[in-house]
Short mmCIF file of C-alpha atoms and ligand atoms in Angstrom, two decimals:
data_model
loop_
_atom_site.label_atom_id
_atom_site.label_comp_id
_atom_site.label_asym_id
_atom_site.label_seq_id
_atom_site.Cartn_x
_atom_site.Cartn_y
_atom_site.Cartn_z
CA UNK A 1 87.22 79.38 56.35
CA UNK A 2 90.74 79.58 57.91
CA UNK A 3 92.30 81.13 61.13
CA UNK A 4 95.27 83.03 60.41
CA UNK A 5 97.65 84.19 63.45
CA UNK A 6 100.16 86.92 63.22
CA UNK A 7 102.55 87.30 66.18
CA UNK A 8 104.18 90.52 67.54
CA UNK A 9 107.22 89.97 65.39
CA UNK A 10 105.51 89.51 62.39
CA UNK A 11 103.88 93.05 62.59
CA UNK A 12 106.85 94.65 64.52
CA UNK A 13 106.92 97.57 61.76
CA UNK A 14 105.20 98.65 58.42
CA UNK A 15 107.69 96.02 56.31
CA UNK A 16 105.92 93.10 58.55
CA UNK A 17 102.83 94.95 57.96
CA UNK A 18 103.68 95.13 54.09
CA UNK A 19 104.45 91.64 54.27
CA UNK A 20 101.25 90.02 56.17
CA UNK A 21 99.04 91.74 53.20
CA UNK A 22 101.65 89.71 50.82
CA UNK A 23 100.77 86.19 52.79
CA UNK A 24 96.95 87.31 52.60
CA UNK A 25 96.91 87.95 49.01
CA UNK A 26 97.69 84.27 48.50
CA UNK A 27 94.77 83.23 49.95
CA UNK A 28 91.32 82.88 48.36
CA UNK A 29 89.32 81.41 51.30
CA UNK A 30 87.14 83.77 54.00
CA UNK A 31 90.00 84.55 56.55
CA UNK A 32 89.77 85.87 60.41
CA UNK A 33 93.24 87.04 60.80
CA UNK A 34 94.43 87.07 64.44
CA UNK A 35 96.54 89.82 65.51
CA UNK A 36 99.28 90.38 68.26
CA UNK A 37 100.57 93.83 69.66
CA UNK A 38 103.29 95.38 67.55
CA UNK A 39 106.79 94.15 68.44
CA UNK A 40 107.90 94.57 72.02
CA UNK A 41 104.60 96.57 72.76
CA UNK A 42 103.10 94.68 75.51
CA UNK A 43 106.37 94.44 77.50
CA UNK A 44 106.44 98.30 76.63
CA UNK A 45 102.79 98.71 78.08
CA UNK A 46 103.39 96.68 81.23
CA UNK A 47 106.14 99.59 81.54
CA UNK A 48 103.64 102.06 81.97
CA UNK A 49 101.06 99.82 84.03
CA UNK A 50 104.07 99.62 86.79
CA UNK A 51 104.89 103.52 86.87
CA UNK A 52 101.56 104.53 86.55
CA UNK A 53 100.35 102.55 89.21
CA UNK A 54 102.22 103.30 91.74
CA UNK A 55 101.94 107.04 90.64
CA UNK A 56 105.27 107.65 88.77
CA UNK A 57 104.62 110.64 86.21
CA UNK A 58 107.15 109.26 83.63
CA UNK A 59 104.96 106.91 82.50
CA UNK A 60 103.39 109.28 80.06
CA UNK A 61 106.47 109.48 78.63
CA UNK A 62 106.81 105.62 78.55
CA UNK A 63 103.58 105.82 76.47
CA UNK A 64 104.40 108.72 74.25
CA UNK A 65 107.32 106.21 73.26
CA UNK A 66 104.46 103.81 72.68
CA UNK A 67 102.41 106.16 70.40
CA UNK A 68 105.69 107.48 68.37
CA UNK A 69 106.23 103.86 67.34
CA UNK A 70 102.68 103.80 65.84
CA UNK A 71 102.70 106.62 64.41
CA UNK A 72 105.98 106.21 62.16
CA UNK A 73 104.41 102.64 61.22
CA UNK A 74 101.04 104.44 59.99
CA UNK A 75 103.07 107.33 58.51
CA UNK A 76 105.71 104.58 56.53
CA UNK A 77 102.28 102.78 55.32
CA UNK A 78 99.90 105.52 55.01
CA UNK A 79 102.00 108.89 54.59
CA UNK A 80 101.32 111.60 57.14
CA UNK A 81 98.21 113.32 58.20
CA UNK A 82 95.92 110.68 57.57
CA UNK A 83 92.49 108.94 58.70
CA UNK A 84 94.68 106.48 60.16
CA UNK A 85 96.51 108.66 62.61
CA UNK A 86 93.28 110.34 63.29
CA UNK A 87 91.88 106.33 64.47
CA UNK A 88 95.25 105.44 66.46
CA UNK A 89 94.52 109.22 68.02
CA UNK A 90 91.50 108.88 69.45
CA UNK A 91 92.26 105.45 70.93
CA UNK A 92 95.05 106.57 72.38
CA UNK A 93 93.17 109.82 73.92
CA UNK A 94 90.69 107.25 75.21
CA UNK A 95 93.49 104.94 77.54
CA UNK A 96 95.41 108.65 78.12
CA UNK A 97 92.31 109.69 79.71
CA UNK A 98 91.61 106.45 81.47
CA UNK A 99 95.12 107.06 83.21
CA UNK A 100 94.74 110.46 84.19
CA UNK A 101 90.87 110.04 85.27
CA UNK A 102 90.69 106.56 86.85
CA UNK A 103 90.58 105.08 90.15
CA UNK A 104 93.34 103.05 90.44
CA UNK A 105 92.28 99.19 90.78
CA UNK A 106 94.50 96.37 91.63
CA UNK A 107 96.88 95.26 89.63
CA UNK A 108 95.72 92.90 87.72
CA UNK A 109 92.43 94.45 86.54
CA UNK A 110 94.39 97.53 85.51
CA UNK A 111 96.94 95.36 83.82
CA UNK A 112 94.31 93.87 81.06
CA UNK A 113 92.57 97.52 80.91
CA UNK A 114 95.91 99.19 79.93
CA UNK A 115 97.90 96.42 78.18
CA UNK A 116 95.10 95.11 76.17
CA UNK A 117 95.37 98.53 73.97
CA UNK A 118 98.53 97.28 72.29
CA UNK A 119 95.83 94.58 70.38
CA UNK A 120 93.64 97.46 69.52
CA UNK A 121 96.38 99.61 67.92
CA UNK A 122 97.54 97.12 65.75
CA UNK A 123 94.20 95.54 64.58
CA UNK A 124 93.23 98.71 63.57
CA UNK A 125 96.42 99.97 61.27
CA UNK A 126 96.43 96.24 60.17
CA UNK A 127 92.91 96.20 58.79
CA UNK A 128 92.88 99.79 57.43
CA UNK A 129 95.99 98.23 55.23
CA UNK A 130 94.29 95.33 54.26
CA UNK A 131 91.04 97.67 53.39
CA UNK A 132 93.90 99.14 50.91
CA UNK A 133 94.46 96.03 49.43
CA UNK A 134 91.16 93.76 49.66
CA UNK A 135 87.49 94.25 49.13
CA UNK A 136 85.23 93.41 52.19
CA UNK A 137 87.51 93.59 55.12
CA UNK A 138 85.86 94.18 58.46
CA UNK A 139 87.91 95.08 61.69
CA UNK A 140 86.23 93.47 64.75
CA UNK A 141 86.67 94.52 68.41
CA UNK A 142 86.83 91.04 70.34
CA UNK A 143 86.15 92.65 73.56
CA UNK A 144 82.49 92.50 73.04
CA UNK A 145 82.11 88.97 71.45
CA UNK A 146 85.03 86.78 73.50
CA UNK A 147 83.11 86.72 76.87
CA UNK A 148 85.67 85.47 79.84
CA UNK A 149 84.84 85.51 83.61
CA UNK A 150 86.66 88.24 85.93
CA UNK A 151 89.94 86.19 86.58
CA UNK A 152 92.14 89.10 85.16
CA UNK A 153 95.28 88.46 83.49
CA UNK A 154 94.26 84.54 83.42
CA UNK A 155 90.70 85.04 82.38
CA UNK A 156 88.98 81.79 81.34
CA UNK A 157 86.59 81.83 78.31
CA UNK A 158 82.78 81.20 78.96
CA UNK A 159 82.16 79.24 75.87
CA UNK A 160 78.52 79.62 75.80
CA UNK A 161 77.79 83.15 75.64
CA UNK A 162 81.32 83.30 73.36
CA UNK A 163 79.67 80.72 71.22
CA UNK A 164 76.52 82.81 70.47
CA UNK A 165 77.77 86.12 70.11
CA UNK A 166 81.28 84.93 67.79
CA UNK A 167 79.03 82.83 65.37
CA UNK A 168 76.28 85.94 65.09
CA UNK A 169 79.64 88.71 64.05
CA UNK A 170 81.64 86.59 61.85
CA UNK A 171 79.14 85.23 59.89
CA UNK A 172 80.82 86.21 56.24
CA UNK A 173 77.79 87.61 54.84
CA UNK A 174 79.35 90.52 53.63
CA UNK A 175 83.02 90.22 54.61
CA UNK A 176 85.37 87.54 53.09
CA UNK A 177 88.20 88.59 55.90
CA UNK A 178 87.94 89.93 59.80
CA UNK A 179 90.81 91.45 61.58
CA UNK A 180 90.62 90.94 64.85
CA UNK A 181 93.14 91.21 68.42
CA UNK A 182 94.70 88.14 69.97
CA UNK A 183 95.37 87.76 73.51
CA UNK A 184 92.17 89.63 75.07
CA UNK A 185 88.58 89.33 75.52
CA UNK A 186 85.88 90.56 78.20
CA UNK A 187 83.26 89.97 80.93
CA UNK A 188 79.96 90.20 80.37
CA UNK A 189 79.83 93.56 82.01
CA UNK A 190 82.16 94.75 79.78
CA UNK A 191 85.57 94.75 81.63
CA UNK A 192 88.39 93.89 79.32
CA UNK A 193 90.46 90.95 80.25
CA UNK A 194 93.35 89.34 79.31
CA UNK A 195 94.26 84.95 78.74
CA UNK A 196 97.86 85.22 79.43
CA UNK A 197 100.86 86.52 78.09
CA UNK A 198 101.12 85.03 74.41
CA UNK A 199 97.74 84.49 74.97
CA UNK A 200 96.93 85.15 70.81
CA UNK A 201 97.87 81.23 69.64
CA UNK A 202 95.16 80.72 72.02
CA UNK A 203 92.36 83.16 70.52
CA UNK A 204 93.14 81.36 67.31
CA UNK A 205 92.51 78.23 68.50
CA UNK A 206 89.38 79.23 70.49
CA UNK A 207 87.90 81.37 67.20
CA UNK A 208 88.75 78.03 64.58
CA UNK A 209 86.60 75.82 67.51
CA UNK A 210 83.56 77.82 67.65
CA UNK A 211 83.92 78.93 63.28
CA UNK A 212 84.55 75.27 62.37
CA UNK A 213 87.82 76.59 60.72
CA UNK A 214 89.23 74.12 58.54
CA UNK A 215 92.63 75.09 59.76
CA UNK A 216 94.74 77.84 61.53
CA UNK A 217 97.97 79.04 60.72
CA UNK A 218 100.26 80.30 62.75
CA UNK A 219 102.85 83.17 61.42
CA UNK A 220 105.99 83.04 63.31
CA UNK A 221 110.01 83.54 62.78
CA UNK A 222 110.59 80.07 62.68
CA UNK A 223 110.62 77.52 60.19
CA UNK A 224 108.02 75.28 62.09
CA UNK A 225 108.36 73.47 65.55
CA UNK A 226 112.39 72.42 66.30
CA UNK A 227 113.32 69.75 68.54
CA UNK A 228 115.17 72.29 70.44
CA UNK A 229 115.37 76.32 71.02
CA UNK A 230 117.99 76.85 68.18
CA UNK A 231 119.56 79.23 71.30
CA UNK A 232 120.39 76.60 72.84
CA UNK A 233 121.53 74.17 70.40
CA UNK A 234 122.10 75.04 66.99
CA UNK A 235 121.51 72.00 65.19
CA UNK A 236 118.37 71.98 66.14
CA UNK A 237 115.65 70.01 63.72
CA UNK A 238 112.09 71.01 62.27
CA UNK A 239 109.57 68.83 63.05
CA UNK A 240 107.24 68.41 59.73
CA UNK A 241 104.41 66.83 62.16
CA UNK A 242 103.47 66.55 65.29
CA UNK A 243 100.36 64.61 66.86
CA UNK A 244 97.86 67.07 69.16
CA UNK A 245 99.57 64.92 72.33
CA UNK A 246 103.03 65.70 71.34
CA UNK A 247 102.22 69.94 71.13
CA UNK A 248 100.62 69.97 74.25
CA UNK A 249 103.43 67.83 76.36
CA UNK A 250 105.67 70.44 74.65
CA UNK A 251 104.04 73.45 75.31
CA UNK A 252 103.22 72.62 78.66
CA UNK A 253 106.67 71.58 79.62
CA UNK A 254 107.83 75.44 78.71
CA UNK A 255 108.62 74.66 74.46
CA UNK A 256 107.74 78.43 73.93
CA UNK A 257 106.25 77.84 70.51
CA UNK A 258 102.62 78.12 70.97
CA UNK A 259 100.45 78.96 74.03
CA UNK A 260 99.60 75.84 76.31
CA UNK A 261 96.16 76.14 76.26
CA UNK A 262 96.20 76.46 72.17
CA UNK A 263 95.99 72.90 71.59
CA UNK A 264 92.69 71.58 73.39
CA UNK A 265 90.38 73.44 71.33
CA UNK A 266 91.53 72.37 68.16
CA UNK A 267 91.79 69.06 69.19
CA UNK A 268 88.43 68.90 70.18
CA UNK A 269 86.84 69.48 66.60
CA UNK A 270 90.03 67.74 65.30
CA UNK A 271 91.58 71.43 63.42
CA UNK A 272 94.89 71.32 62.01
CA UNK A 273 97.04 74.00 63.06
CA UNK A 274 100.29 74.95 60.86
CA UNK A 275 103.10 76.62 61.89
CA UNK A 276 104.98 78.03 59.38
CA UNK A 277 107.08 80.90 58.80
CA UNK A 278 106.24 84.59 57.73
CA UNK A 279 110.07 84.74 56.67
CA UNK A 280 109.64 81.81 54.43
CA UNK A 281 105.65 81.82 53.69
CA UNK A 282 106.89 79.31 50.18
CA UNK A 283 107.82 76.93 53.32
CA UNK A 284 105.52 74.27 54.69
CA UNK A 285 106.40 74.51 58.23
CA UNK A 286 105.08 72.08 61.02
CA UNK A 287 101.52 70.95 61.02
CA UNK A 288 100.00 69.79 64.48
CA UNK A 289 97.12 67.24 63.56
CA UNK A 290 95.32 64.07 65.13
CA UNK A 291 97.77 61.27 63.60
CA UNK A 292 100.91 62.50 62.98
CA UNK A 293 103.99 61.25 63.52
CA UNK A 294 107.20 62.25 64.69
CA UNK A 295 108.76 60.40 61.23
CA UNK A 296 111.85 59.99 62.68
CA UNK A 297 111.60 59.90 66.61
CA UNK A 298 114.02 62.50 67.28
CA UNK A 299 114.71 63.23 70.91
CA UNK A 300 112.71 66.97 72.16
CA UNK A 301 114.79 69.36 74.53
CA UNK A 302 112.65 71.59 76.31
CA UNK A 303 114.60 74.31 78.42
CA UNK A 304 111.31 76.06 81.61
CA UNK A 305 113.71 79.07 82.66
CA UNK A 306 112.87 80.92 85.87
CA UNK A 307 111.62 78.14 88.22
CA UNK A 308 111.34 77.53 91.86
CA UNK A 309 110.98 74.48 93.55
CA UNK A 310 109.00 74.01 96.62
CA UNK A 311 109.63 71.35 99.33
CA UNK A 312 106.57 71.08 102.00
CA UNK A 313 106.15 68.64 104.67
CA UNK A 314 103.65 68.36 106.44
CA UNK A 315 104.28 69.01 110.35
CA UNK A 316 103.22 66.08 112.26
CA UNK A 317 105.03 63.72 109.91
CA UNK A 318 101.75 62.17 108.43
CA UNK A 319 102.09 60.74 105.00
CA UNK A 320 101.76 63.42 102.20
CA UNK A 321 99.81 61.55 99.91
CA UNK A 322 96.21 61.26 101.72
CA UNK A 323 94.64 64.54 103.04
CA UNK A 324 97.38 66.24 102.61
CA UNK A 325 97.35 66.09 98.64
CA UNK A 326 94.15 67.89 98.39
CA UNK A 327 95.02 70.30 100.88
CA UNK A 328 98.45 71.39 99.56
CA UNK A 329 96.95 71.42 95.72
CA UNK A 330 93.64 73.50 96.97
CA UNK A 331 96.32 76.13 98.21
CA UNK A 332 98.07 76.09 94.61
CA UNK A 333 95.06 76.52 92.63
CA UNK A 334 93.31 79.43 94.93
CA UNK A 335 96.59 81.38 94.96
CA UNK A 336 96.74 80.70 90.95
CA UNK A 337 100.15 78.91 91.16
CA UNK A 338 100.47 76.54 87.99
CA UNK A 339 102.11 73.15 89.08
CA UNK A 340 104.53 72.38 86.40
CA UNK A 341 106.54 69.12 88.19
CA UNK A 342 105.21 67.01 91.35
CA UNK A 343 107.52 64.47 92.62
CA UNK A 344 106.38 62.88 96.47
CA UNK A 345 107.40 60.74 98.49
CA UNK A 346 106.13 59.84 102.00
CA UNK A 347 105.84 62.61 103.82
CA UNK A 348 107.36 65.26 101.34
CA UNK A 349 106.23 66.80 98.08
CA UNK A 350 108.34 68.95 96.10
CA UNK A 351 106.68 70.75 93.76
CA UNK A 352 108.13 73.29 90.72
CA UNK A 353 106.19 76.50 90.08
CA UNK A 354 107.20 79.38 87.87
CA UNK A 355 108.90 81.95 89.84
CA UNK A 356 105.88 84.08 90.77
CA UNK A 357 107.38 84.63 94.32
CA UNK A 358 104.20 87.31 95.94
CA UNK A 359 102.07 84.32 94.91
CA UNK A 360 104.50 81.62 96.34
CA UNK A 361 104.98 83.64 99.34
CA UNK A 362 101.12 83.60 100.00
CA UNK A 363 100.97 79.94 99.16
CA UNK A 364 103.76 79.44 101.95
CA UNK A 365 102.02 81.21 104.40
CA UNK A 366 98.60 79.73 104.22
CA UNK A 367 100.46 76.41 104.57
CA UNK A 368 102.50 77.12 107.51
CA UNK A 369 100.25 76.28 110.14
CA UNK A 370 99.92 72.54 109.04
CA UNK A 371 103.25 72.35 106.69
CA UNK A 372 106.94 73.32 106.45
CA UNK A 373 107.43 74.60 103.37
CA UNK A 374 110.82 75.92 102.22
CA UNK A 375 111.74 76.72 98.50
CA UNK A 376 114.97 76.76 96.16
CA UNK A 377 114.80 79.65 93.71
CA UNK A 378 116.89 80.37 90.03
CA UNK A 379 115.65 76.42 89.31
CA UNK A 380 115.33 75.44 85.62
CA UNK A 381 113.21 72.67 84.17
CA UNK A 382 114.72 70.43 81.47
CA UNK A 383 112.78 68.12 79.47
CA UNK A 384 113.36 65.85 76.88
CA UNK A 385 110.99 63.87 75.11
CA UNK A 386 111.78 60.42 73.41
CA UNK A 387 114.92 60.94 75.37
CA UNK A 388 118.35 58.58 74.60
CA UNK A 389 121.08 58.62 76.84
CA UNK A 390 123.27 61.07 74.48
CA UNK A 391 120.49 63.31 74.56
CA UNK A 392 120.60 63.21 77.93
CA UNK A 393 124.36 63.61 78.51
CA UNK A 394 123.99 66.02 76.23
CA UNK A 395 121.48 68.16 78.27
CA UNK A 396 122.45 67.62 81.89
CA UNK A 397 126.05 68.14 80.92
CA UNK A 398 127.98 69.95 84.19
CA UNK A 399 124.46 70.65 85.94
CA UNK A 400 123.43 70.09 89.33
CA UNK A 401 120.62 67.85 89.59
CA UNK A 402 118.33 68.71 92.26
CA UNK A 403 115.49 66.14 90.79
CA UNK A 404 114.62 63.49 88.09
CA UNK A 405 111.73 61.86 86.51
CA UNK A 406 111.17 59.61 84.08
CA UNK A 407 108.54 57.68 82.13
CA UNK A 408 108.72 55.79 79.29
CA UNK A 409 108.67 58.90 76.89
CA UNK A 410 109.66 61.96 78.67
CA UNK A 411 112.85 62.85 81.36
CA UNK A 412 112.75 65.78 83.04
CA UNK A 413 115.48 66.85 85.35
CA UNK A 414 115.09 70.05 87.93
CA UNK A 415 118.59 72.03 87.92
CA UNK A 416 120.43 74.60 89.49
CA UNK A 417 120.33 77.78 87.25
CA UNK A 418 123.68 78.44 85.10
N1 LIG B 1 100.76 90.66 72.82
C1 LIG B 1 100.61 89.63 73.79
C2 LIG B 1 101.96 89.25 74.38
O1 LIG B 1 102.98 89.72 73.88
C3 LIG B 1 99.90 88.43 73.29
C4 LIG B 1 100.63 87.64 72.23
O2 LIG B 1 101.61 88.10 71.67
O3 LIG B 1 100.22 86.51 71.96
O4 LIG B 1 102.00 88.50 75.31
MG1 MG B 2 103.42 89.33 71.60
#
């Protein structure tokens, strides 16, 4: 069996829709097909999560947006009046009544019970197509099966009980394909939660390690992966393969083409992932595999946007590299900060975050009894893998450098915003 991702933009109206049943038809093999929100929907949900919360009534407006955007997708693929509208309906009667009825939580917890509907919506008009189409398609609610702890918006997946209960529902008995939603999951009690914003490459990945998939594939609007964000530079190349190493340096150092934490569960039962594009599905794309190679070591621009980089010292000028370390790092992981650059030296450390400044703010204040800790905001991360020295005149071109690092493969450089 395969793992098949679609993306937001993929399914951003009923053409994409039309479309994704056109890629499926060319496939024989039993399919779970991993769907996004439609389009801009989850930026569009986190709309109403922030006026709702604080008690704005416009955000049933904001949803009613939300819900005409469905609706002209299921009346485009279904015509008007239907079962399907009567589905969508009832869903979204169930989070319009969660709004109006609940006690407001914090944000986070409300965040994955309010956002995570955008998944739901578009599983469900997704598979009813596909039932249009296909014999012995099954729609699956994740929510019960992809068991996470309670770490909201971040949850981490508890593999075991995940394990048990995502081998017993997809077994392919009766169904050759499964819909089911990216991005979220839930606790054992039952609380929906969410793995992070693009979170789906990542459900993929985790459904093709526990299925033994013999691949995923990953529907995007690119060809494959480029050596650069084509926004950036235009010539930018496709990369035809990539080793498991190479996707995770890239991903990790802000390469926005699949989910950071997509890679380690395919790598661990050694699953090919393909990225290739719904545009061009006649295309092969990239594939991400044990022993690639980059063919032609091109250098890798990688462009983190949004940074901040933190300077702490500690206070009584001991060396920052014994206690200290473990100290300072404890901080960052209990307040959730992700460390995306360390450099130290003897009794400094500057660290870059992404600009998450209520967490940094905490961070900086639990520190300040042992530490001065000051920070430099509208930072950017550059990267460049197999780096030359054009590539890098090329990149730090008229920046400020604040920081640089360099191994034998990689360069990154921490700049002033432009
Ligand atoms: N819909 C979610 C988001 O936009 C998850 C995803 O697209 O992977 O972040
Ligand atoms: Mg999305």
């Amino acid at each position: 069996m395969k793992v098949y991702k679609f993306g937001g933009a993929s399914v951003k109206d009923a053409e994409g829709i039309r479309n994704l049943t056109k890629i499926v038809s060319g496939e024989t093999d039993k399919l779970v097909i991993v769907v996004s929100a439609f389009g801009k929907t989850t930026n569009a949900l986190e709309k109403v999560l922030k006026a709702w919360l604080p008690g704005e009534s416009d955000y049933a407006v904001l949803l009613d947006e939300v819900y005409n955007q469905h609706l002209s997708v299921i009346a485009d693929l279904f015509g008007s009046g239907t079962e399907e509208k009567g589905e969508i309906d009832i869903s979204f009667a169930i989070l319009r009544d969660y709004l109006l009825t609940s006690l407001k939580g914090e944000y986070d917890f409300e965040y994955d019970q309010i956002v995570s509907f955008g998944e739901i919506w578009s599983t469900i008009i997704v598979s009813e197509y596909l039932k249009k189409h296909f014999n012995s398609v099954s729609w699956c609610d994740i929510r019960e099966n992809l068991i996470t702890d309670d770490r909201y918006r971040d949850a981490n997946v508890l593999w075991s009980e995940s394990t048990k209960r995502i081998q017993r529902i997809f077994d392919f008995t009766r169904e050759r394909i499964y819909v089911t939603q990216g991005f979220i999951g839930g606790t054992a009690a039952g609380h929906t939660t969410t793995l992070g914003r693009e979170g789906s490459d990542y459900t993929a990945a985790i459904l093709a390690n526990i299925l033994d998939a013999e691949c995923v594939v990953v529907w995007k609007d690119v060809p494959g992966i480029l050596n650069a964000d084509p926004k950036w530079f235009p010539e930018a190349l496709k990369l035809d393969e990539i080793s498991y190493k190479e996707a995770v340096e890239m991903s990790f150092s802000g390469a926005k083409v699949i989910h950071p934490k997509t890679i380690k569960p395919l790598h661990n039962k050694n699953i090919p992932m393909y990225v290739r594009s719904f545009l061009d599905p006649e295309k092969n794309g990239t594939v991400i595999k044990v022993d690639a190679t980059l063919r032609k070591v091109v250098p890798v621009f990688i462009i983190k946007e949004s940074q901040i980089l933190i300077s702490i010292l500690p206070k009584d000028f001991s060396f920052v590299m014994g206690d200290n370390l473990s100290r300072i790092f404890h901080s960052f992981i209990t307040h959730g900060i992700k460390v995306n650059l360390v450099e130290a030296s003897a009794v400094s450390i500057d660290v870059c975050v992404d600009d998450e400044r209520s967490k940094v703010d905490v961070l900086i204040s639990d520190l300040k009894t042992e530490f001065t800790a000051v920070y430099n905001d509208k930072i950017e991360m550059l990267t460049i893998r197999h780096y030359t020295s054009d590539a890098i005149a090329l990149m730090t071109k008229g920046r400020e450098i604040l920081l640089e690092q360099k191994t034998r493969s990689t360069v990154r450089f921490v700049v002033r915003q432009e």
